Coordinates of C-alpha atoms in Angstrom, one line a residue:
X1 CA 31.8 22.3 30.0
X2 CA 35.1 21.7 28.6
X3 CA 34.4 18.9 28.1
X4 CA 31.2 19.9 26.3
X5 CA 33.3 22.0 23.8
X6 CA 35.8 18.9 22.8
X7 CA 32.1 16.5 22.1
X8 CA 31.4 16.1 18.4
X9 CA 29.4 18.6 16.4
X10 CA 26.2 16.5 16.5
X11 CA 26.2 15.3 19.9
X12 CA 26.5 19.2 20.8
X13 CA 23.9 19.7 18.4
X14 CA 21.6 16.9 19.9
X15 CA 22.3 18.1 23.6
X16 CA 21.4 21.9 22.6
X17 CA 18.6 21.1 20.4
X18 CA 16.8 19.1 23.2
X19 CA 17.3 21.8 25.4
X20 CA 16.2 24.9 23.3
X21 CA 13.0 22.3 22.4
X22 CA 12.3 21.8 26.5
X23 CA 12.8 25.7 27.2
X24 CA 10.5 26.5 24.2
X25 CA 8.2 24.0 25.2
X26 CA 7.9 25.0 28.9
X27 CA 7.1 28.7 27.4
X28 CA 4.8 27.5 25.5
X29 CA 2.3 30.0 25.4
X30 CA 4.7 32.7 25.1
X31 CA 6.3 30.5 21.9
X32 CA 3.2 29.9 20.7
X33 CA 2.5 33.6 20.5
X34 CA 5.4 34.8 18.5
X35 CA 5.4 32.2 16.0
X36 CA 1.5 33.0 15.0
X37 CA 2.7 36.5 15.1
X38 CA 6.0 35.4 12.6
X39 CA 3.0 33.2 10.9
X40 CA 0.7 35.9 10.2
X41 CA 3.2 38.6 9.1
X42 CA 4.4 35.7 6.6
X43 CA 1.3 35.2 5.1
X44 CA 0.5 38.5 3.7
X45 CA 3.2 38.0 1.6
X46 CA 2.6 34.3 0.7
X47 CA -1.3 35.5 0.2
X48 CA 0.2 38.1 -2.2
X49 CA 2.3 36.1 -3.8
X50 CA -0.3 33.3 -4.5
X51 CA -2.8 36.1 -6.1
X52 CA -0.5 37.1 -8.2
X53 CA 0.6 33.3 -9.1
X54 CA -2.9 32.5 -9.9
X55 CA -3.6 36.1 -12.0
X56 CA -1.4 35.1 -14.2
X57 CA -1.9 31.7 -14.7
X58 CA -6.2 32.8 -15.3
X59 CA -4.5 35.5 -17.8
X60 CA -2.3 33.1 -20.0
X61 CA -4.7 30.7 -19.6
X62 CA -7.9 32.1 -20.6
X63 CA -7.3 35.2 -22.2
X64 CA -6.8 34.8 -26.2
X65 CA -4.0 35.0 -28.4
X66 CA -4.2 38.3 -29.9
X67 CA -5.5 38.7 -33.4
X68 CA -4.2 40.9 -36.4
X69 CA -6.6 42.7 -38.3
X70 CA -5.9 43.5 -42.1
X71 CA -8.3 45.5 -44.1
X72 CA -7.9 45.8 -48.0
X73 CA -8.2 48.6 -50.6
X74 CA -12.3 48.6 -51.6
X75 CA -10.6 49.4 -55.0
X76 CA -9.4 46.0 -55.3
X77 CA -11.6 43.3 -57.7
X78 CA -12.0 40.1 -55.9
X79 CA -8.8 38.1 -58.1
X80 CA -6.8 41.0 -56.6
X81 CA -7.6 40.2 -53.0
X82 CA -7.2 36.8 -53.4
X83 CA -3.8 37.4 -54.5
X84 CA -3.2 39.9 -52.2
X85 CA -4.1 36.9 -48.8
X86 CA -1.6 35.1 -50.7
X87 CA 0.7 37.3 -50.2
X88 CA -0.6 37.9 -46.8
X89 CA -0.4 34.1 -46.3
X90 CA 3.3 34.0 -47.2
X91 CA 4.5 36.1 -44.7
X92 CA 6.6 34.6 -41.7
X93 CA 4.8 35.2 -38.5
X94 CA 1.4 33.6 -39.7
X95 CA -0.2 30.5 -37.8
X96 CA -3.5 30.9 -39.7
X97 CA -5.8 33.3 -41.2
X98 CA -9.3 33.9 -42.6
X99 CA -10.4 36.0 -45.5
X100 CA -13.6 37.8 -45.6
X101 CA -14.5 38.8 -48.8
X102 CA -16.6 42.5 -49.6
X103 CA -19.9 40.9 -50.1
X104 CA -19.7 37.9 -47.0
X105 CA -19.0 41.4 -44.8
X106 CA -22.1 43.2 -46.0
X107 CA -24.1 40.3 -45.3
X108 CA -23.2 39.6 -42.3
X109 CA -23.7 43.3 -41.2
X110 CA -27.0 43.0 -42.7
X111 CA -28.0 40.1 -40.4
X112 CA -26.3 41.6 -37.5
X113 CA -27.7 45.0 -38.1
X114 CA -31.4 44.5 -39.7
X115 CA -30.8 47.1 -42.2
X116 CA -31.4 45.1 -45.1
X117 CA -33.8 46.8 -47.1
X118 CA -31.7 50.2 -46.4
X119 CA -28.7 49.2 -47.3
X120 CA -29.7 47.6 -50.5
X121 CA -30.1 51.4 -52.0
X122 CA -26.6 51.7 -51.9
X123 CA -24.5 51.4 -55.5
X124 CA -21.6 50.6 -54.2
X125 CA -20.7 48.4 -51.0
X126 CA -19.1 50.7 -48.5
X127 CA -16.9 47.7 -46.8
X128 CA -13.6 46.5 -47.5
X129 CA -12.7 42.6 -47.3
X130 CA -11.3 41.7 -44.4
X131 CA -8.5 39.0 -43.5
X132 CA -8.2 38.3 -40.0
X133 CA -4.6 36.7 -39.1
X134 CA -3.9 34.4 -35.7
X135 CA 0.0 35.1 -35.3
X136 CA 2.1 32.3 -34.3
X137 CA 3.1 31.5 -30.4
X138 CA 6.6 33.5 -31.1
X139 CA 5.0 36.7 -32.8
X140 CA 2.8 37.2 -30.1
X141 CA 5.8 39.2 -28.3
X142 CA 4.9 42.9 -28.6
X143 CA 8.2 43.7 -30.5
X144 CA 7.3 40.7 -32.8
X145 CA 3.7 41.8 -33.5
X146 CA 4.8 45.4 -34.1
X147 CA 7.5 43.7 -37.0
X148 CA 5.1 41.7 -38.4
X149 CA 2.3 44.3 -38.6
X150 CA 5.2 46.6 -40.6
X151 CA 5.6 43.7 -42.3
X152 CA 2.0 43.6 -43.8
X153 CA 1.6 47.3 -44.1
X154 CA 4.3 46.8 -47.0
X155 CA 2.1 44.7 -48.9
X156 CA 0.3 46.9 -52.0
X157 CA -3.3 46.3 -51.7
X158 CA -3.4 46.7 -47.7
X159 CA -4.8 49.6 -46.6
X160 CA -4.9 49.4 -43.0
X161 CA -3.5 46.8 -39.8
X162 CA -5.0 46.5 -36.6
X163 CA -3.1 44.7 -33.6
X164 CA -5.9 43.6 -30.9
X165 CA -3.8 43.5 -28.1
X166 CA -5.5 46.0 -25.3
X167 CA -6.3 43.7 -23.6
X168 CA -3.2 41.7 -23.6
X169 CA -1.3 44.8 -21.8
X170 CA -4.0 45.1 -19.5
X171 CA -3.7 41.8 -17.6
X172 CA 0.3 42.3 -18.7
X173 CA 0.0 46.2 -16.4
X174 CA -2.1 44.3 -13.9
X175 CA 0.5 41.1 -13.5
X176 CA 3.1 43.4 -13.3
X177 CA 1.2 45.4 -10.4
X178 CA 0.3 42.7 -8.2
X179 CA 4.0 41.4 -9.1
X180 CA 5.6 44.8 -7.0
X181 CA 2.7 44.6 -4.7
X182 CA 4.2 41.1 -3.6
X183 CA 7.6 42.1 -3.4
X184 CA 7.0 45.1 -1.3
X185 CA 5.1 43.2 1.4
X186 CA 7.8 40.1 1.4
X187 CA 10.5 43.2 1.9
X188 CA 7.9 45.2 4.5
X189 CA 7.1 41.1 6.1
X190 CA 10.9 39.7 6.4
X191 CA 11.5 43.1 8.2
X192 CA 8.4 42.7 11.0
X193 CA 9.8 38.6 11.2
X194 CA 13.4 40.1 11.6
X195 CA 12.0 42.2 14.7
X196 CA 9.9 39.9 16.4
X197 CA 12.4 37.3 16.2
X198 CA 15.2 39.5 17.9
X199 CA 12.7 40.9 20.3
X200 CA 12.1 37.4 21.6
X201 CA 15.6 36.6 21.2
X202 CA 16.6 39.8 23.3
X203 CA 14.4 39.1 26.3
X204 CA 15.8 35.4 26.4
X205 CA 19.2 36.9 26.6
X206 CA 18.4 39.1 29.6
X207 CA 16.1 36.2 31.2
X208 CA 19.7 34.0 30.9
X209 CA 22.1 36.7 32.4
X210 CA 23.2 34.8 35.6
X211 CA 23.2 31.1 33.4
X212 CA 25.5 33.1 30.6
X213 CA 28.0 34.3 33.7
X214 CA 28.4 31.0 34.8
X215 CA 29.1 29.9 31.5
X216 CA 31.8 32.5 30.6
X217 CA 33.2 31.5 34.2
X218 CA 33.5 27.9 33.1
X219 CA 35.2 28.4 30.1
X220 CA 32.4 28.4 27.5
X221 CA 33.3 30.1 24.0
X222 CA 31.2 32.6 22.5
X223 CA 30.1 30.1 19.8
X224 CA 28.7 27.7 22.6
X225 CA 27.0 30.4 24.5
X226 CA 25.3 31.7 21.0
X227 CA 24.1 28.4 19.9
X228 CA 20.7 28.0 22.1
X229 CA 19.5 31.5 20.4
X230 CA 20.8 30.8 17.1
X231 CA 18.6 27.2 17.2
X232 CA 16.2 29.6 18.9
X233 CA 16.2 31.5 15.9
X234 CA 16.1 28.9 13.3
X235 CA 12.7 27.0 15.2
X236 CA 11.1 30.3 15.3
X237 CA 11.5 31.0 11.6
X238 CA 10.6 27.6 10.3
X239 CA 7.8 27.2 12.4
X240 CA 6.6 30.2 10.8
X241 CA 6.9 29.6 7.2
X242 CA 5.2 26.8 8.0
X243 CA 2.0 28.2 9.4
X244 CA 1.9 30.4 7.2
X245 CA 1.7 27.7 4.5
X246 CA -0.8 26.4 6.3
X247 CA -2.7 29.3 6.4
X248 CA -2.6 30.0 2.8
X249 CA -3.6 26.4 1.9
X250 CA -7.0 27.0 4.5
X251 CA -7.2 30.2 2.5
X252 CA -6.9 28.7 -0.6
X253 CA -9.7 25.8 0.5
X254 CA -12.0 28.3 1.5
X255 CA -11.5 30.6 -1.7
X256 CA -11.7 27.1 -3.9
X257 CA -15.4 27.0 -4.2
X258 CA -16.3 30.5 -4.8
X259 CA -13.6 30.4 -7.8
X260 CA -15.6 27.5 -8.7
X261 CA -19.0 29.2 -9.0
X262 CA -18.0 32.0 -10.8
X263 CA -15.6 29.4 -13.3
X264 CA -18.9 28.0 -13.8
X265 CA -21.0 30.4 -14.8
X266 CA -18.4 31.2 -17.6
X267 CA -18.4 27.7 -18.4
X268 CA -14.5 27.5 -17.9
X269 CA -12.1 25.4 -16.0
X270 CA -10.0 26.8 -13.9
X271 CA -8.5 26.2 -10.0
X272 CA -7.0 27.8 -7.5
X273 CA -2.9 26.9 -7.3
X274 CA -1.3 27.1 -3.7
X275 CA 1.9 26.8 -3.1
X276 CA 3.9 24.2 -5.3
X277 CA 6.5 21.6 -3.2
X278 CA 9.6 23.9 -4.0
X279 CA 7.7 27.1 -3.1
X280 CA 7.1 25.5 0.5
X281 CA 11.0 24.6 0.4
X282 CA 12.2 27.9 -0.4
X283 CA 9.9 29.9 1.8
X284 CA 11.2 27.3 4.8
X285 CA 14.9 27.7 3.8
X286 CA 14.4 31.5 3.6
X287 CA 12.5 31.7 7.0
X288 CA 14.9 29.7 8.5
X289 CA 17.6 32.2 7.4
X290 CA 16.1 35.3 8.6
X291 CA 15.6 33.6 12.1
X292 CA 19.1 32.5 12.3
X293 CA 20.6 36.0 11.0
X294 CA 18.0 37.6 13.6
X295 CA 18.9 35.9 16.7
X296 CA 22.6 36.0 15.6
X297 CA 22.5 39.9 15.8
X298 CA 20.2 40.4 18.6
X299 CA 22.8 37.7 21.0
X300 CA 25.7 38.8 19.8
X301 CA 24.8 42.6 20.4
X302 CA 23.2 42.0 23.8
X303 CA 26.0 39.6 25.0
X304 CA 28.1 42.4 24.6
X305 CA 26.4 44.8 26.5
X306 CA 26.2 42.2 29.6
X307 CA 29.7 41.5 29.7
X308 CA 30.5 45.3 29.5
X309 CA 27.9 45.9 32.1
X310 CA 29.8 43.2 33.9
X311 CA 32.7 44.7 33.4

């Protein structure tokens, strides 16, 4: 045992990993069950994250950029209205605009309402001239839009300025809600994985009481005794995270056809996005760290309890 303690670190690691892996394979049913429980637990926050990710992408891709509608005073002449439009065009934050005169507004209303003869008896056109404004990307932010609205409202000849951003606020609220659900699920399921790995390591420690006592008598350090349990926790966490990614990919593939059918009906192009390589790598690293921490806490605690019993 003393020669093993003095061996190079990589040699020790390979030796311990081979023994840990052989032990896990020997208890294949219990190992598989533990890994599947961890994978299912991790699949919940993973799928929740994918739901948030695709909802955010869909909201960004399909929601049209918000427009600003400017209504001009009805007592403005056509020349005055054109002058006001030129002033509006000079305001910072306007990407494009579309001017609809009072007569064009009336003609459009006649076309879709069907009240042609009824509207002809009116002495005065009741509809105002309208300017439809498309803000620049910089001014799509809510605070910037409010600033742009205030600047437009100060122009002489402008009667009212309306922001068409209700749907954007609803999409933002929806993605915000899903994001908080993802965080809650991640914290809850991480705790569940922590407890599952800790309980499994506790069982391993108690089943190896005799071996631990012999190793102590032969002069093994606490670090050497802990190492197999720490590697076991890392393997549990890594494989659990790997299968969680696999299950998430299967779920994305299952719903891909349904999403394609819906997007074809609405004549839009959108595909469900799975986990990117960086996201998979991040998940595997976090799961391995959780497995290590859980194994270290559980193994240290129960080995000390065994030492007190022996003492």
